Amino acid sequence: MATDQRTGDWYGTDEAVSRLRGQAFKSLCLGATLLALVSVFVLLLYVANDAFRPLSADIGWLLTFAASLLLPTLGATGYYYTRDARAGETAAIALGLPVVSLLLTGGVFITLEHIVTVYQWASIVVALAIAAAVVFAHGRVRTSADLERFIVLVAVPIAALVLIPDLILSLPMLPTEALALLGSVVVPVAVVVGWFVRRQRENDRDGAIAAGLTLVVAAAGLGLAPVVGLSPFVWMLLVVVTAVPVGLYVESVVRRGAGTAGLAFPVLVAGGVIVGVVVTEALGFAGPNSWLDWGFLTDPPSRTPEDAGFYPPLVGSVMMLLVIVVSAFPVGVGAAVYLEEYAPDRGWWGRLVDLIEVNIGNLAGVPSVVYGVLGLALFIRQGGLGSGTALVGGFTVSLLILPIVIISSQEAISAVPDSMREASYGMGATRWQTVRNVVLPEALPGIMTGNILAMGRAIGETAPLLIIGAPAVVRIAPDSFTSKFSAMPRQIYTWSSEIDAAFQHGVLAAGVMTLLVVLLLMNGAAIIIRNKYQRRD
Amino acid sequence: MTRDQMTDPDSRTDNQATDGGRESLANNDLEGSDPTTDPLVDSSIDVDKSAAPSGSESRTVIESRDLDVFYDDVQALQSVDIDIPAEQVTAIIGPSGCGKSTFLRCINRMNDLVDAARVDGELLFEGKNVYDDDVDPVVLRRKIGMVFQAPNPFPKSIYDNVTYGLDVQGVDGDYDEIVEDALRRAALWDEVKDQLDSSGLDLSGGQQQRLCIARAIAPDPDVILMDEPASALDPVATSKIEDLIEDLAEEYTVVIVTHNMQQAARISDKTAVFLTGGELVEFDDTDKIFENPEHDRVEDYITGKFG
Ligand SMILES: Nc1ncnc2c1ncn2[C@@H]1O[C@H](COP(=O)(O)OP(=O)(O)OP(=O)(O)O)[C@@H](O)[C@H]1O
Ligand SMILES: [Mg+2]
């Protein structure tokens, strides 16, 4: 060996290899990371403090909740973190899932309250069911007529959707709202639950039990709901949108038998809240005079800061998201599938496609104000739609997020390995079969993650709403897509220009907090979806 | 196996140099047997002649005429002429990068999917040029199944992997039975019969390779193209796959690419030797190739002097 003369100190640290520049670079990077994190964190803390005003509470109230809620959760978190990471994961989802599903329940409630009535929904469900039955029967009778089947597949649902709902809605006698909900929401959900459980447990009986249970518990609301002070309608929604996913999740954790300790976490949190409330009530400690409370979420805006609420903009945001989901997502995902799977890579037409792709990237960087102007010109001036409506707002913001949806979907699709496409073609699959059976299922989690993140971007957009004329204040929640609406960021903007300091520091912070919570939950959902499917490979 | 040198062509190169002839080489392993059946590479292995006697004139299914393939400007195959017989096993051997996979992919038009690839010349399947305009590559691929060089199961359950071809081709039948049969023939059934619902990606590399074989044979194609189907398998699984290939050759035409000379000698009836540059140097009965090749380059390659 060449190092013979210096035996013994080949491993030393005597300046042989300098690490100085490397260390300096590393510290700089760390500094940048910390600066970014700390500034965001301070901002959040500042807003949260304004919104909740924890210091306005009695010291006894703070101490009680610290003892009943804060300490146990901190303890549990520490335990999960150090001892049982698997349970920690369960704990995070077990706490997050009820919150997200409650939020979703609120969204569905708002939708059924203001956007489509239960009767409309029920008639659509009936129409689709009839269409499905017809298509199925046709497939049975005429097994080989491909083109005919395709025509039936397209035409029958359209015909059904056009004709049947009106027919049903014009019936002289309609069931009560609760019954209509039972038939059009609970029953389909119960069927899906049953099918899902059957597949998971590979057991017909378990599937039937799960479906039956869903149905019975939801139907029990017809009698029981008034006893606990809810309407049967709300009860059923809670069962279907909150209890069912939570139940399925708990079942899956118990079945897998790993990380079951995490299920205790939400119980701990809920128990802590209840104990805290009971104790503070008994001892007469006053809670914080928070701006963000139940009333804030359910009241309309008002001239007096104390009465100000956020309900109409919440509804407006939900409506806008609905428009976006049905307009931007299909268009964006469709474009991404075309560009990735069908568009030629070479030749004249291939170069054009390249140009288009580059420009989609550019469009993603165009400022949102510009999209607002585009929406104004396109939908209001040219299209003749009313200004400041949820429809126009949704369309305009759809345009804005379309490039993001396309690019993120394209990334998800191109991440599907080519070897899988080859395998499919090699088995004699057509391009359509390959896209449907292999590419889309594999890319779906990525597409969904991208779409949810894009939705997060959409829900916070303000400038386009200002330009398309969303009103500064909407006192009554919009009841159709063509009535004037306001969205959360639009309302926050209005509050920010109020002169009263209580608006600027309190109500505004509460609005920002609400918006941020919704955003964080959406991003959290996107991250969970991504992690869940990433782990597999 | 009784011979220690079975997988070591290099040791034989020396032998051959000293002995100065392959006749003596063959004979020092199998004393007294018919010299014409003694393969050059490994005399301990019987070249299987029961399935199709060497030299028998069998119908030709796949036929290439002056076939050139280019990837952009790089030529990967140079005017290949070959007649692949029906219901026999044809092995393709050659050094890495010589165009073996390219040739396989020409047969079922998988090269259509590579934008850079361009094919000149004719490739006839059952007498019809598959590159004619009126040939639907999807129909062609339903007749010609393929096992790829790298295992590529779908991210679906094992069961769904095997039924994929049946599904897309609209084959009717008892899927459970077909799945079991295909998995048994691919020597995988015993290992996975209790976990048919788990993902095909959770299998080991060798298991995935067998899963891909099961997937390819399930829809019952006429021709099966296999690109190194045993590259990641242990000797037991390899010999099961070889049995499968011999089985398949009773009814189907099998074209197999392999880097393992012994395997080629054991299972194939015909052998094609490609050498660097994409040239088909020699194509003949397997015994002929391994015992008495016409070209020195082929002999060098087989005996390990080359490459
Ligand atoms: N998709 C492609 N694009 C460009 N060149 C390619 C492509 N596929 C193969 N080639 C080239 O064609 C030649 C033959 O490749 P091929 O894959 O047919 O080799 P092979 O004989 O199968 O090798 P191996 O034994 O390593 O699998 C190589 O030089 C390779 O670089
Ligand atoms: Mg190859």
JSON list of N, CA, C and O in Angstrom, two decimals, chain B residues 266-302:
[
{"chain": "B", "resi": 266, "resn": "ARG", "atom": "N", "xyz": [-30.43, -26.60, -24.05]},
{"chain": "B", "resi": 266, "resn": "ARG", "atom": "CA", "xyz": [-31.38, -27.54, -23.46]},
{"chain": "B", "resi": 266, "resn": "ARG", "atom": "C", "xyz": [-32.74, -27.49, -24.11]},
{"chain": "B", "resi": 266, "resn": "ARG", "atom": "O", "xyz": [-33.33, -28.51, -24.40]},
{"chain": "B", "resi": 267, "resn": "ILE", "atom": "N", "xyz": [-33.26, -26.29, -24.28]},
{"chain": "B", "resi": 267, "resn": "ILE", "atom": "CA", "xyz": [-34.68, -26.22, -24.58]},
{"chain": "B", "resi": 267, "resn": "ILE", "atom": "C", "xyz": [-35.02, -25.90, -26.02]},
{"chain": "B", "resi": 267, "resn": "ILE", "atom": "O", "xyz": [-36.16, -26.07, -26.44]},
{"chain": "B", "resi": 268, "resn": "SER", "atom": "N", "xyz": [-34.07, -25.40, -26.79]},
{"chain": "B", "resi": 268, "resn": "SER", "atom": "CA", "xyz": [-34.50, -24.90, -28.09]},
{"chain": "B", "resi": 268, "resn": "SER", "atom": "C", "xyz": [-34.29, -25.91, -29.20]},
{"chain": "B", "resi": 268, "resn": "SER", "atom": "O", "xyz": [-33.44, -26.81, -29.11]},
{"chain": "B", "resi": 269, "resn": "ASP", "atom": "N", "xyz": [-35.08, -25.76, -30.23]},
{"chain": "B", "resi": 269, "resn": "ASP", "atom": "CA", "xyz": [-34.91, -26.59, -31.43]},
{"chain": "B", "resi": 269, "resn": "ASP", "atom": "C", "xyz": [-34.06, -25.87, -32.45]},
{"chain": "B", "resi": 269, "resn": "ASP", "atom": "O", "xyz": [-33.28, -26.46, -33.15]},
{"chain": "B", "resi": 270, "resn": "LYS", "atom": "N", "xyz": [-34.27, -24.57, -32.50]},
{"chain": "B", "resi": 270, "resn": "LYS", "atom": "CA", "xyz": [-33.49, -23.76, -33.44]},
{"chain": "B", "resi": 270, "resn": "LYS", "atom": "C", "xyz": [-32.81, -22.67, -32.64]},
{"chain": "B", "resi": 270, "resn": "LYS", "atom": "O", "xyz": [-33.35, -22.20, -31.63]},
{"chain": "B", "resi": 271, "resn": "THR", "atom": "N", "xyz": [-31.68, -22.22, -33.10]},
{"chain": "B", "resi": 271, "resn": "THR", "atom": "CA", "xyz": [-31.00, -21.13, -32.42]},
{"chain": "B", "resi": 271, "resn": "THR", "atom": "C", "xyz": [-30.56, -20.09, -33.44]},
{"chain": "B", "resi": 271, "resn": "THR", "atom": "O", "xyz": [-30.05, -20.44, -34.51]},
{"chain": "B", "resi": 272, "resn": "ALA", "atom": "N", "xyz": [-30.81, -18.84, -33.08]},
{"chain": "B", "resi": 272, "resn": "ALA", "atom": "CA", "xyz": [-30.35, -17.74, -33.92]},
{"chain": "B", "resi": 272, "resn": "ALA", "atom": "C", "xyz": [-29.28, -17.00, -33.15]},
{"chain": "B", "resi": 272, "resn": "ALA", "atom": "O", "xyz": [-29.46, -16.69, -31.98]},
{"chain": "B", "resi": 273, "resn": "VAL", "atom": "N", "xyz": [-28.17, -16.73, -33.78]},
{"chain": "B", "resi": 273, "resn": "VAL", "atom": "CA", "xyz": [-27.09, -16.00, -33.11]},
{"chain": "B", "resi": 273, "resn": "VAL", "atom": "C", "xyz": [-26.97, -14.63, -33.75]},
{"chain": "B", "resi": 273, "resn": "VAL", "atom": "O", "xyz": [-26.68, -14.50, -34.94]},
{"chain": "B", "resi": 274, "resn": "PHE", "atom": "N", "xyz": [-27.23, -13.60, -32.94]},
{"chain": "B", "resi": 274, "resn": "PHE", "atom": "CA", "xyz": [-27.01, -12.23, -33.38]},
{"chain": "B", "resi": 274, "resn": "PHE", "atom": "C", "xyz": [-25.67, -11.79, -32.83]},
{"chain": "B", "resi": 274, "resn": "PHE", "atom": "O", "xyz": [-25.30, -12.16, -31.72]},
{"chain": "B", "resi": 275, "resn": "LEU", "atom": "N", "xyz": [-24.95, -11.02, -33.60]},
{"chain": "B", "resi": 275, "resn": "LEU", "atom": "CA", "xyz": [-23.71, -10.47, -33.05]},
{"chain": "B", "resi": 275, "resn": "LEU", "atom": "C", "xyz": [-23.75, -8.96, -33.14]},
{"chain": "B", "resi": 275, "resn": "LEU", "atom": "O", "xyz": [-24.62, -8.38, -33.81]},
{"chain": "B", "resi": 276, "resn": "THR", "atom": "N", "xyz": [-22.83, -8.34, -32.46]},
{"chain": "B", "resi": 276, "resn": "THR", "atom": "CA", "xyz": [-22.83, -6.89, -32.32]},
{"chain": "B", "resi": 276, "resn": "THR", "atom": "C", "xyz": [-23.01, -6.20, -33.68]},
{"chain": "B", "resi": 276, "resn": "THR", "atom": "O", "xyz": [-22.40, -6.61, -34.66]},
{"chain": "B", "resi": 277, "resn": "GLY", "atom": "N", "xyz": [-23.84, -5.19, -33.66]},
{"chain": "B", "resi": 277, "resn": "GLY", "atom": "CA", "xyz": [-24.13, -4.53, -34.92]},
{"chain": "B", "resi": 277, "resn": "GLY", "atom": "C", "xyz": [-25.50, -4.92, -35.45]},
{"chain": "B", "resi": 277, "resn": "GLY", "atom": "O", "xyz": [-25.97, -4.37, -36.43]},
{"chain": "B", "resi": 278, "resn": "GLY", "atom": "N", "xyz": [-26.13, -5.87, -34.79]},
{"chain": "B", "resi": 278, "resn": "GLY", "atom": "CA", "xyz": [-27.48, -6.22, -35.19]},
{"chain": "B", "resi": 278, "resn": "GLY", "atom": "C", "xyz": [-27.54, -7.12, -36.39]},
{"chain": "B", "resi": 278, "resn": "GLY", "atom": "O", "xyz": [-28.50, -7.10, -37.17]},
{"chain": "B", "resi": 279, "resn": "GLU", "atom": "N", "xyz": [-26.54, -7.95, -36.51]},
{"chain": "B", "resi": 279, "resn": "GLU", "atom": "CA", "xyz": [-26.47, -8.84, -37.65]},
{"chain": "B", "resi": 279, "resn": "GLU", "atom": "C", "xyz": [-26.90, -10.23, -37.19]},
{"chain": "B", "resi": 279, "resn": "GLU", "atom": "O", "xyz": [-26.46, -10.70, -36.14]},
{"chain": "B", "resi": 280, "resn": "LEU", "atom": "N", "xyz": [-27.73, -10.87, -37.97]},
{"chain": "B", "resi": 280, "resn": "LEU", "atom": "CA", "xyz": [-28.04, -12.27, -37.69]},
{"chain": "B", "resi": 280, "resn": "LEU", "atom": "C", "xyz": [-26.96, -13.10, -38.37]},
{"chain": "B", "resi": 280, "resn": "LEU", "atom": "O", "xyz": [-26.95, -13.24, -39.59]},
{"chain": "B", "resi": 281, "resn": "VAL", "atom": "N", "xyz": [-26.02, -13.62, -37.59]},
{"chain": "B", "resi": 281, "resn": "VAL", "atom": "CA", "xyz": [-24.88, -14.28, -38.20]},
{"chain": "B", "resi": 281, "resn": "VAL", "atom": "C", "xyz": [-25.20, -15.71, -38.58]},
{"chain": "B", "resi": 281, "resn": "VAL", "atom": "O", "xyz": [-24.84, -16.19, -39.64]},
{"chain": "B", "resi": 282, "resn": "GLU", "atom": "N", "xyz": [-25.90, -16.39, -37.71]},
{"chain": "B", "resi": 282, "resn": "GLU", "atom": "CA", "xyz": [-26.18, -17.78, -38.05]},
{"chain": "B", "resi": 282, "resn": "GLU", "atom": "C", "xyz": [-27.51, -18.19, -37.46]},
{"chain": "B", "resi": 282, "resn": "GLU", "atom": "O", "xyz": [-27.86, -17.79, -36.35]},
{"chain": "B", "resi": 283, "resn": "PHE", "atom": "N", "xyz": [-28.24, -18.99, -38.22]},
{"chain": "B", "resi": 283, "resn": "PHE", "atom": "CA", "xyz": [-29.52, -19.48, -37.73]},
{"chain": "B", "resi": 283, "resn": "PHE", "atom": "C", "xyz": [-29.68, -20.90, -38.21]},
{"chain": "B", "resi": 283, "resn": "PHE", "atom": "O", "xyz": [-29.65, -21.16, -39.41]},
{"chain": "B", "resi": 284, "resn": "ASP", "atom": "N", "xyz": [-29.79, -21.81, -37.27]},
{"chain": "B", "resi": 284, "resn": "ASP", "atom": "CA", "xyz": [-29.83, -23.21, -37.68]},
{"chain": "B", "resi": 284, "resn": "ASP", "atom": "C", "xyz": [-30.39, -24.04, -36.55]},
{"chain": "B", "resi": 284, "resn": "ASP", "atom": "O", "xyz": [-30.77, -23.51, -35.50]},
{"chain": "B", "resi": 285, "resn": "ASP", "atom": "N", "xyz": [-30.39, -25.36, -36.76]},
{"chain": "B", "resi": 285, "resn": "ASP", "atom": "CA", "xyz": [-30.80, -26.25, -35.68]},
{"chain": "B", "resi": 285, "resn": "ASP", "atom": "C", "xyz": [-29.86, -26.05, -34.50]},
{"chain": "B", "resi": 285, "resn": "ASP", "atom": "O", "xyz": [-28.66, -25.82, -34.68]},
{"chain": "B", "resi": 286, "resn": "THR", "atom": "N", "xyz": [-30.42, -26.17, -33.32]},
{"chain": "B", "resi": 286, "resn": "THR", "atom": "CA", "xyz": [-29.62, -25.88, -32.13]},
{"chain": "B", "resi": 286, "resn": "THR", "atom": "C", "xyz": [-28.37, -26.76, -32.05]},
{"chain": "B", "resi": 286, "resn": "THR", "atom": "O", "xyz": [-27.28, -26.29, -31.75]},
{"chain": "B", "resi": 287, "resn": "ASP", "atom": "N", "xyz": [-28.53, -28.05, -32.36]},
{"chain": "B", "resi": 287, "resn": "ASP", "atom": "CA", "xyz": [-27.36, -28.94, -32.26]},
{"chain": "B", "resi": 287, "resn": "ASP", "atom": "C", "xyz": [-26.25, -28.47, -33.20]},
{"chain": "B", "resi": 287, "resn": "ASP", "atom": "O", "xyz": [-25.09, -28.47, -32.86]},
{"chain": "B", "resi": 288, "resn": "LYS", "atom": "N", "xyz": [-26.70, -28.07, -34.36]},
{"chain": "B", "resi": 288, "resn": "LYS", "atom": "CA", "xyz": [-25.72, -27.64, -35.36]},
{"chain": "B", "resi": 288, "resn": "LYS", "atom": "C", "xyz": [-24.95, -26.43, -34.84]},
{"chain": "B", "resi": 288, "resn": "LYS", "atom": "O", "xyz": [-23.72, -26.39, -34.89]},
{"chain": "B", "resi": 289, "resn": "ILE", "atom": "N", "xyz": [-25.69, -25.48, -34.29]},
{"chain": "B", "resi": 289, "resn": "ILE", "atom": "CA", "xyz": [-25.06, -24.26, -33.80]},
{"chain": "B", "resi": 289, "resn": "ILE", "atom": "C", "xyz": [-24.08, -24.58, -32.68]},
{"chain": "B", "resi": 289, "resn": "ILE", "atom": "O", "xyz": [-22.97, -24.06, -32.63]},
{"chain": "B", "resi": 290, "resn": "PHE", "atom": "N", "xyz": [-24.48, -25.44, -31.79]},
{"chain": "B", "resi": 290, "resn": "PHE", "atom": "CA", "xyz": [-23.63, -25.67, -30.64]},
{"chain": "B", "resi": 290, "resn": "PHE", "atom": "C", "xyz": [-22.53, -26.70, -30.90]},
{"chain": "B", "resi": 290, "resn": "PHE", "atom": "O", "xyz": [-21.55, -26.77, -30.17]},
{"chain": "B", "resi": 291, "resn": "GLU", "atom": "N", "xyz": [-22.73, -27.51, -31.93]},
{"chain": "B", "resi": 291, "resn": "GLU", "atom": "CA", "xyz": [-21.70, -28.51, -32.19]},
{"chain": "B", "resi": 291, "resn": "GLU", "atom": "C", "xyz": [-20.76, -28.10, -33.30]},
{"chain": "B", "resi": 291, "resn": "GLU", "atom": "O", "xyz": [-19.55, -28.34, -33.24]},
{"chain": "B", "resi": 292, "resn": "ASN", "atom": "N", "xyz": [-21.35, -27.50, -34.30]},
{"chain": "B", "resi": 292, "resn": "ASN", "atom": "CA", "xyz": [-20.55, -27.30, -35.50]},
{"chain": "B", "resi": 292, "resn": "ASN", "atom": "C", "xyz": [-20.98, -26.03, -36.22]},
{"chain": "B", "resi": 292, "resn": "ASN", "atom": "O", "xyz": [-21.47, -26.10, -37.34]},
{"chain": "B", "resi": 293, "resn": "PRO", "atom": "N", "xyz": [-20.78, -24.92, -35.58]},
{"chain": "B", "resi": 293, "resn": "PRO", "atom": "CA", "xyz": [-21.24, -23.68, -36.22]},
{"chain": "B", "resi": 293, "resn": "PRO", "atom": "C", "xyz": [-20.41, -23.38, -37.46]},
{"chain": "B", "resi": 293, "resn": "PRO", "atom": "O", "xyz": [-19.25, -23.77, -37.54]},
{"chain": "B", "resi": 294, "resn": "GLU", "atom": "N", "xyz": [-21.07, -22.69, -38.37]},
{"chain": "B", "resi": 294, "resn": "GLU", "atom": "CA", "xyz": [-20.39, -22.41, -39.63]},
{"chain": "B", "resi": 294, "resn": "GLU", "atom": "C", "xyz": [-19.36, -21.29, -39.48]},
{"chain": "B", "resi": 294, "resn": "GLU", "atom": "O", "xyz": [-18.31, -21.32, -40.08]},
{"chain": "B", "resi": 295, "resn": "HIS", "atom": "N", "xyz": [-19.73, -20.29, -38.64]},
{"chain": "B", "resi": 295, "resn": "HIS", "atom": "CA", "xyz": [-18.88, -19.13, -38.55]},
{"chain": "B", "resi": 295, "resn": "HIS", "atom": "C", "xyz": [-17.98, -19.20, -37.33]},
{"chain": "B", "resi": 295, "resn": "HIS", "atom": "O", "xyz": [-18.43, -19.58, -36.25]},
{"chain": "B", "resi": 296, "resn": "ASP", "atom": "N", "xyz": [-16.77, -18.80, -37.52]},
{"chain": "B", "resi": 296, "resn": "ASP", "atom": "CA", "xyz": [-15.84, -18.77, -36.40]},
{"chain": "B", "resi": 296, "resn": "ASP", "atom": "C", "xyz": [-16.31, -17.80, -35.32]},
{"chain": "B", "resi": 296, "resn": "ASP", "atom": "O", "xyz": [-16.14, -18.04, -34.13]},
{"chain": "B", "resi": 297, "resn": "ARG", "atom": "N", "xyz": [-16.91, -16.70, -35.75]},
{"chain": "B", "resi": 297, "resn": "ARG", "atom": "CA", "xyz": [-17.36, -15.71, -34.76]},
{"chain": "B", "resi": 297, "resn": "ARG", "atom": "C", "xyz": [-18.42, -16.32, -33.84]},
{"chain": "B", "resi": 297, "resn": "ARG", "atom": "O", "xyz": [-18.46, -16.03, -32.66]},
{"chain": "B", "resi": 298, "resn": "VAL", "atom": "N", "xyz": [-19.28, -17.13, -34.43]},
{"chain": "B", "resi": 298, "resn": "VAL", "atom": "CA", "xyz": [-20.31, -17.77, -33.61]},
{"chain": "B", "resi": 298, "resn": "VAL", "atom": "C", "xyz": [-19.67, -18.72, -32.63]},
{"chain": "B", "resi": 298, "resn": "VAL", "atom": "O", "xyz": [-19.99, -18.75, -31.43]},
{"chain": "B", "resi": 299, "resn": "GLU", "atom": "N", "xyz": [-18.72, -19.48, -33.13]},
{"chain": "B", "resi": 299, "resn": "GLU", "atom": "CA", "xyz": [-18.04, -20.42, -32.26]},
{"chain": "B", "resi": 299, "resn": "GLU", "atom": "C", "xyz": [-17.34, -19.69, -31.13]},
{"chain": "B", "resi": 299, "resn": "GLU", "atom": "O", "xyz": [-17.42, -20.06, -29.97]},
{"chain": "B", "resi": 300, "resn": "ASP", "atom": "N", "xyz": [-16.68, -18.60, -31.50]},
{"chain": "B", "resi": 300, "resn": "ASP", "atom": "CA", "xyz": [-15.99, -17.82, -30.48]},
{"chain": "B", "resi": 300, "resn": "ASP", "atom": "C", "xyz": [-16.98, -17.32, -29.44]},
{"chain": "B", "resi": 300, "resn": "ASP", "atom": "O", "xyz": [-16.70, -17.35, -28.24]},
{"chain": "B", "resi": 301, "resn": "TYR", "atom": "N", "xyz": [-18.10, -16.85, -29.90]},
{"chain": "B", "resi": 301, "resn": "TYR", "atom": "CA", "xyz": [-19.09, -16.32, -28.96]},
{"chain": "B", "resi": 301, "resn": "TYR", "atom": "C", "xyz": [-19.59, -17.43, -28.03]},
{"chain": "B", "resi": 301, "resn": "TYR", "atom": "O", "xyz": [-19.66, -17.27, -26.81]},
{"chain": "B", "resi": 302, "resn": "ILE", "atom": "N", "xyz": [-19.93, -18.55, -28.61]},
{"chain": "B", "resi": 302, "resn": "ILE", "atom": "CA", "xyz": [-20.49, -19.63, -27.81]},
{"chain": "B", "resi": 302, "resn": "ILE", "atom": "C", "xyz": [-19.47, -20.17, -26.81]},
{"chain": "B", "resi": 302, "resn": "ILE", "atom": "O", "xyz": [-19.81, -20.50, -25.67]}
]
